[in-house]
Short mmCIF file of C-alpha atoms in Angstrom, two decimals:
data_model
loop_
_atom_site.label_atom_id
_atom_site.label_comp_id
_atom_site.label_asym_id
_atom_site.label_seq_id
_atom_site.Cartn_x
_atom_site.Cartn_y
_atom_site.Cartn_z
CA MET A 1 111.50 207.06 222.87
CA ASP A 2 110.67 210.26 224.70
CA TRP A 3 109.43 213.39 222.93
CA GLN A 4 112.84 215.03 222.65
CA GLY A 5 114.23 211.77 221.35
CA GLN A 6 111.56 211.51 218.72
CA LYS A 7 112.27 215.03 217.54
CA LEU A 8 115.98 214.32 217.40
CA ALA A 9 115.47 211.03 215.56
CA GLU A 10 113.28 212.69 212.93
CA LYS A 11 115.74 215.56 212.40
CA LEU A 12 118.64 213.13 212.11
CA MET A 13 116.73 211.01 209.60
CA GLN A 14 115.97 213.97 207.35
CA ILE A 15 119.50 215.38 207.49
CA PHE A 16 121.20 212.02 206.93
CA LEU A 17 119.02 211.10 203.95
CA VAL A 18 119.40 214.45 202.20
CA ALA A 19 123.14 214.51 202.86
CA PHE A 20 123.63 211.00 201.52
CA ALA A 21 121.51 211.83 198.48
CA VAL A 22 123.69 214.85 197.70
CA VAL A 23 126.93 212.91 198.20
CA ALA A 24 125.61 210.00 196.14
CA PHE A 25 124.62 212.26 193.24
CA VAL A 26 127.88 214.21 193.22
CA VAL A 27 130.09 211.11 193.43
CA GLY A 28 128.00 209.25 190.87
CA TYR A 29 128.13 212.18 188.45
CA ALA A 30 131.88 212.64 188.93
CA LEU A 31 132.60 208.95 188.41
CA GLY A 32 130.11 208.70 185.57
CA SER A 33 128.55 205.74 187.32
CA PHE A 34 124.82 205.52 187.94
CA GLN A 35 125.43 202.36 189.93
CA ALA A 36 127.82 204.18 192.26
CA MET A 37 125.14 206.76 193.01
CA LEU A 38 122.58 204.05 193.83
CA LEU A 39 124.99 202.05 195.99
CA ILE A 40 126.14 205.05 198.01
CA TYR A 41 122.55 206.13 198.56
CA ALA A 42 121.44 202.61 199.54
CA GLY A 43 124.28 202.44 202.05
CA GLY A 44 123.20 205.79 203.40
CA VAL A 45 119.60 204.65 203.81
CA LEU A 46 120.72 201.56 205.73
CA LEU A 47 122.99 203.60 207.99
CA THR A 48 120.21 206.09 208.67
CA ALA A 49 117.83 203.26 209.52
CA LEU A 50 120.39 201.85 211.93
CA VAL A 51 120.80 205.21 213.65
CA THR A 52 117.23 206.49 213.85
CA VAL A 53 114.83 203.55 213.92
CA PRO A 54 115.83 201.51 216.98
CA ASN A 55 115.11 202.86 220.43
CA TRP A 56 118.69 203.80 221.36
CA PRO A 57 119.42 205.05 224.92
CA ALA A 58 120.57 208.37 223.47
CA PHE A 59 116.97 209.06 222.52
CA ASN A 60 115.74 208.46 226.06
CA ARG A 61 117.64 211.11 227.96
CA HIS A 62 114.70 213.46 228.58
CA GLN A 63 112.29 211.16 230.34
CA LEU A 64 108.91 212.48 231.32
CA SER A 65 108.44 212.27 235.06
CA TRP A 66 105.09 210.63 235.50
CA LEU A 67 103.21 211.06 238.77
CA ASP A 68 103.96 208.54 241.54
CA GLN A 69 101.19 206.03 242.19
CA SER A 70 101.15 206.96 245.91
CA GLU A 71 100.57 210.62 244.99
CA VAL A 72 97.78 209.61 242.61
CA ASP A 73 96.01 207.76 245.37
CA ARG A 74 96.12 210.85 247.59
CA HIS A 75 94.19 212.94 245.06
CA PRO A 76 91.11 211.09 243.91
CA ARG A 77 89.59 211.93 240.56
CA PRO A 78 86.98 214.69 240.75
CA GLN A 79 83.40 213.43 240.40
CA ALA A 80 81.49 214.24 237.22
CA ALA A 81 79.84 217.64 237.97
CA ALA A 82 76.01 217.76 238.25
CA SER A 83 75.80 221.17 236.50
CA GLN A 84 76.61 221.38 232.78
CA SER A 85 78.61 224.59 233.06
CA SER A 86 81.54 223.21 235.06
CA LYS A 87 84.78 223.14 233.06
CA LYS A 88 87.43 220.45 233.45
CA LYS A 89 90.45 221.74 235.35
CA THR A 90 93.85 220.11 235.25
CA THR A 91 95.97 220.60 238.31
CA LYS A 92 99.72 220.18 238.38
CA GLN A 93 101.09 218.62 241.53
CA LYS A 94 104.77 218.44 242.25
CA MET B 1 107.34 208.67 215.94
CA HIS B 2 105.57 206.56 218.48
CA SER B 3 107.26 203.29 217.65
CA SER B 4 110.08 201.78 215.67
CA VAL B 5 107.63 200.64 213.03
CA LEU B 6 106.36 204.17 212.56
CA ARG B 7 109.88 205.56 212.30
CA PHE B 8 110.79 202.87 209.79
CA ASN B 9 107.73 203.71 207.70
CA ALA B 10 108.58 207.41 207.72
CA LEU B 11 112.17 206.66 206.78
CA VAL B 12 111.25 204.41 203.88
CA THR B 13 108.75 206.91 202.51
CA PHE B 14 111.19 209.80 202.69
CA ALA B 15 114.05 207.71 201.29
CA VAL B 16 112.04 206.64 198.26
CA ALA B 17 110.89 210.21 197.59
CA ILE B 18 114.48 211.42 197.68
CA LEU B 19 115.56 208.54 195.45
CA ALA B 20 112.99 209.64 192.88
CA LEU B 21 114.42 213.16 193.10
CA ILE B 22 118.05 212.17 192.48
CA CYS B 23 117.01 209.90 189.61
CA ALA B 24 115.11 212.80 188.05
CA LEU B 25 118.20 214.99 188.48
CA ALA B 26 120.34 212.31 186.84
CA SER B 27 117.94 212.23 183.90
CA PHE B 28 118.00 216.02 183.71
CA SER B 29 121.80 216.01 183.57
CA ASP B 30 121.54 214.40 180.11
CA TYR B 31 120.54 217.78 178.67
CA PHE B 32 124.10 218.99 179.20
CA ASN B 33 125.44 216.35 176.84
CA ASN B 34 125.88 217.49 173.23
CA PRO B 35 126.44 214.37 171.19
CA SER B 36 128.43 214.42 167.93
CA PRO B 37 128.17 210.98 166.39
CA THR B 38 129.68 210.09 163.02
CA ALA B 39 128.92 207.30 160.61
CA ASP B 40 129.83 206.09 157.16
CA VAL B 41 128.34 203.26 155.11
CA LYS B 42 129.92 201.93 151.94
CA VAL B 43 128.33 199.43 149.58
CA LEU B 44 130.97 196.83 148.88
CA SER B 45 128.90 194.78 146.46
CA ILE B 46 125.45 193.79 145.35
CA ASN B 47 125.67 190.03 145.87
CA TRP B 48 122.54 189.30 143.88
CA PHE B 49 119.38 190.99 142.67
CA HIS B 50 116.46 188.64 141.95
CA LYS B 51 112.84 188.78 140.97
CA GLN B 52 110.78 186.30 142.99
CA PRO B 53 107.97 184.23 141.41
CA ASN B 54 105.35 186.23 143.37
CA GLY B 55 106.49 189.46 141.71
CA ASN B 56 108.60 190.83 144.57
CA GLU B 57 112.23 191.79 144.15
CA GLU B 58 115.02 190.92 146.55
CA VAL B 59 118.53 192.27 146.96
CA ARG B 60 121.46 190.75 148.82
CA ILE B 61 124.00 193.47 149.57
CA THR B 62 127.35 193.62 151.39
CA LEU B 63 128.04 196.76 153.39
CA ASN B 64 130.96 198.32 155.27
CA ILE B 65 129.45 200.09 158.24
CA SER B 66 131.64 202.29 160.41
CA ALA B 67 130.39 204.55 163.16
CA ASP B 68 131.48 206.38 166.29
CA LEU B 69 128.52 206.69 168.62
CA ARG B 70 130.53 207.11 171.82
CA SER B 71 129.39 210.69 172.40
CA LEU B 72 125.79 209.50 172.77
CA PHE B 73 126.63 207.76 176.04
CA THR B 74 126.23 209.45 179.42
CA TRP B 75 126.25 208.01 182.94
CA ASN B 76 122.50 207.66 182.51
CA THR B 77 122.60 205.57 179.32
CA LYS B 78 121.52 201.95 179.49
CA GLN B 79 122.11 201.03 175.85
CA VAL B 80 121.93 202.34 172.31
CA PHE B 81 120.03 200.50 169.61
CA GLY B 82 121.31 201.25 166.13
CA PHE B 83 120.09 200.09 162.75
CA VAL B 84 120.84 200.75 159.10
CA ALA B 85 117.84 201.14 156.80
CA ALA B 86 117.61 201.47 153.05
CA GLU B 87 115.20 204.25 152.17
CA TYR B 88 113.72 204.92 148.75
CA GLU B 89 110.67 206.25 146.98
CA THR B 90 108.22 204.29 144.81
CA PRO B 91 105.16 205.31 142.84
CA GLN B 92 102.96 203.75 145.53
CA ASN B 93 104.79 205.06 148.61
CA ALA B 94 106.58 208.30 149.32
CA LEU B 95 108.92 206.52 151.73
CA ASN B 96 109.93 202.90 151.93
CA GLN B 97 112.23 201.88 154.75
CA VAL B 98 113.83 198.46 154.91
CA SER B 99 115.96 197.61 157.92
CA LEU B 100 119.10 195.83 156.76
CA TRP B 101 121.14 195.44 159.94
CA ASP B 102 120.95 196.34 163.60
CA ILE B 103 123.10 196.32 166.69
CA ILE B 104 122.63 196.67 170.43
CA ILE B 105 125.44 198.71 171.99
CA PRO B 106 125.56 198.14 175.75
CA SER B 107 128.44 200.44 176.66
CA LYS B 108 130.53 203.37 175.47
CA GLU B 109 133.52 201.17 174.67
CA ASP B 110 131.47 199.17 172.16
CA ALA B 111 130.13 202.27 170.45
CA LYS B 112 132.96 202.74 167.96
CA PHE B 113 132.92 200.00 165.37
CA LEU B 114 133.66 198.97 161.82
CA VAL B 115 131.82 195.96 160.46
CA GLN B 116 131.61 194.32 157.09
CA ILE B 117 128.33 192.47 156.74
CA THR B 118 125.78 191.17 154.32
CA ASN B 119 122.30 192.39 155.18
CA LYS B 120 121.01 190.74 158.34
CA TYR B 121 117.40 191.21 157.29
CA ARG B 122 116.10 190.62 153.80
CA PHE B 123 115.87 193.55 151.46
CA ILE B 124 112.59 192.84 149.66
CA ASP B 125 110.39 195.24 147.77
CA GLN B 126 106.76 194.49 147.00
CA GLY B 127 106.49 195.03 143.27
CA SER B 128 109.06 195.73 140.60
CA ASN B 129 110.43 199.04 141.75
CA LEU B 130 114.05 198.42 142.52
CA ARG B 131 115.77 198.41 139.18
CA SER B 132 117.98 201.46 138.85
CA LYS B 133 116.56 202.68 142.12
CA GLU B 134 118.36 205.46 143.95
CA PHE B 135 118.30 204.89 147.67
CA ASN B 136 119.62 206.33 150.93
CA LEU B 137 121.27 204.34 153.65
CA THR B 138 120.38 205.81 157.01
CA LEU B 139 121.94 204.91 160.35
CA HIS B 140 119.29 205.39 163.03
CA TRP B 141 119.98 205.21 166.74
CA HIS B 142 117.68 204.96 169.73
CA VAL B 143 119.26 205.96 173.04
CA MET B 144 117.68 204.20 176.01
CA PRO B 145 118.47 205.90 179.32
CA LYS B 146 118.49 204.28 182.73
CA VAL B 147 116.04 206.95 183.92
CA GLY B 148 114.01 209.01 181.46
CA LYS B 149 112.57 209.06 177.98
CA MET B 150 114.11 207.28 175.01
CA TRP B 151 115.20 209.53 172.18
CA ALA B 152 116.27 208.86 168.64
CA ASP B 153 118.17 210.50 165.81
CA LYS B 154 119.82 209.50 162.53
CA ILE B 155 122.43 210.22 159.87
CA VAL B 156 121.26 210.03 156.27
CA MET B 157 123.77 208.98 153.63
CA THR B 158 122.67 209.50 150.07
CA GLY B 159 123.84 208.58 146.65
CA TYR B 160 123.44 204.82 146.39
CA ARG B 161 121.94 203.13 143.37
CA LEU B 162 120.77 199.63 142.51
CA PRO B 163 121.65 197.97 139.20
CA ASP B 164 119.28 198.35 136.31
CA ARG B 165 119.19 194.63 135.55
CA TYR B 166 118.73 191.51 137.66
CA ARG B 167 121.81 189.47 138.45
#
């Protein structure tokens, strides 16, 4: 999963679980059935797991574009500097 | 969220925490229930009243027990345990309680009942204290919830008396 996908999956998980918990409690209380509350919530947990845990394509829409290997070869890694004061610079290449 | 396993772990943890929350809310909802149970116990007869060789006295008694404990039940009630006890005072003890009969009520429908029984458990006093004894018959109930703490209450019925001679 890419970063955006991970964020989406986590948000979906939280919203689904809380929503199912609320629905389960309200329906259980209205029906006077503790078992109904537990069954609805269990169903909700399973559904949420099905939606957010596997690596669905929908969570892979914002791929990171890693650097091409040919481009990497053209820019060799800088050597470790002899002086202690040199700072590490990261350069972005398009 | 680096892998499916990690996501699954996070989901399970959050789901269990929320489950604990809704169970606590369900337990809390019991406070909005104001129960109004009723009960009545009649002594139909004293079957016999003996003195045992070891000095103890025993009573066999037939009771008519009627009760309506339906209002004790909520959606969070697992079962109600009820029992009838004879309570009396002796020179040695301020309170003697002898359980005569009990019942496990698993659901609201079973909570209204009328039974005619002889005492399920033996009514024995240590010593010779029961002749002419005034006693109370108390219906106790223990409500066991699905989630939460058990609580108990009772109805005390007074005015019963044992015979003054063995028979």
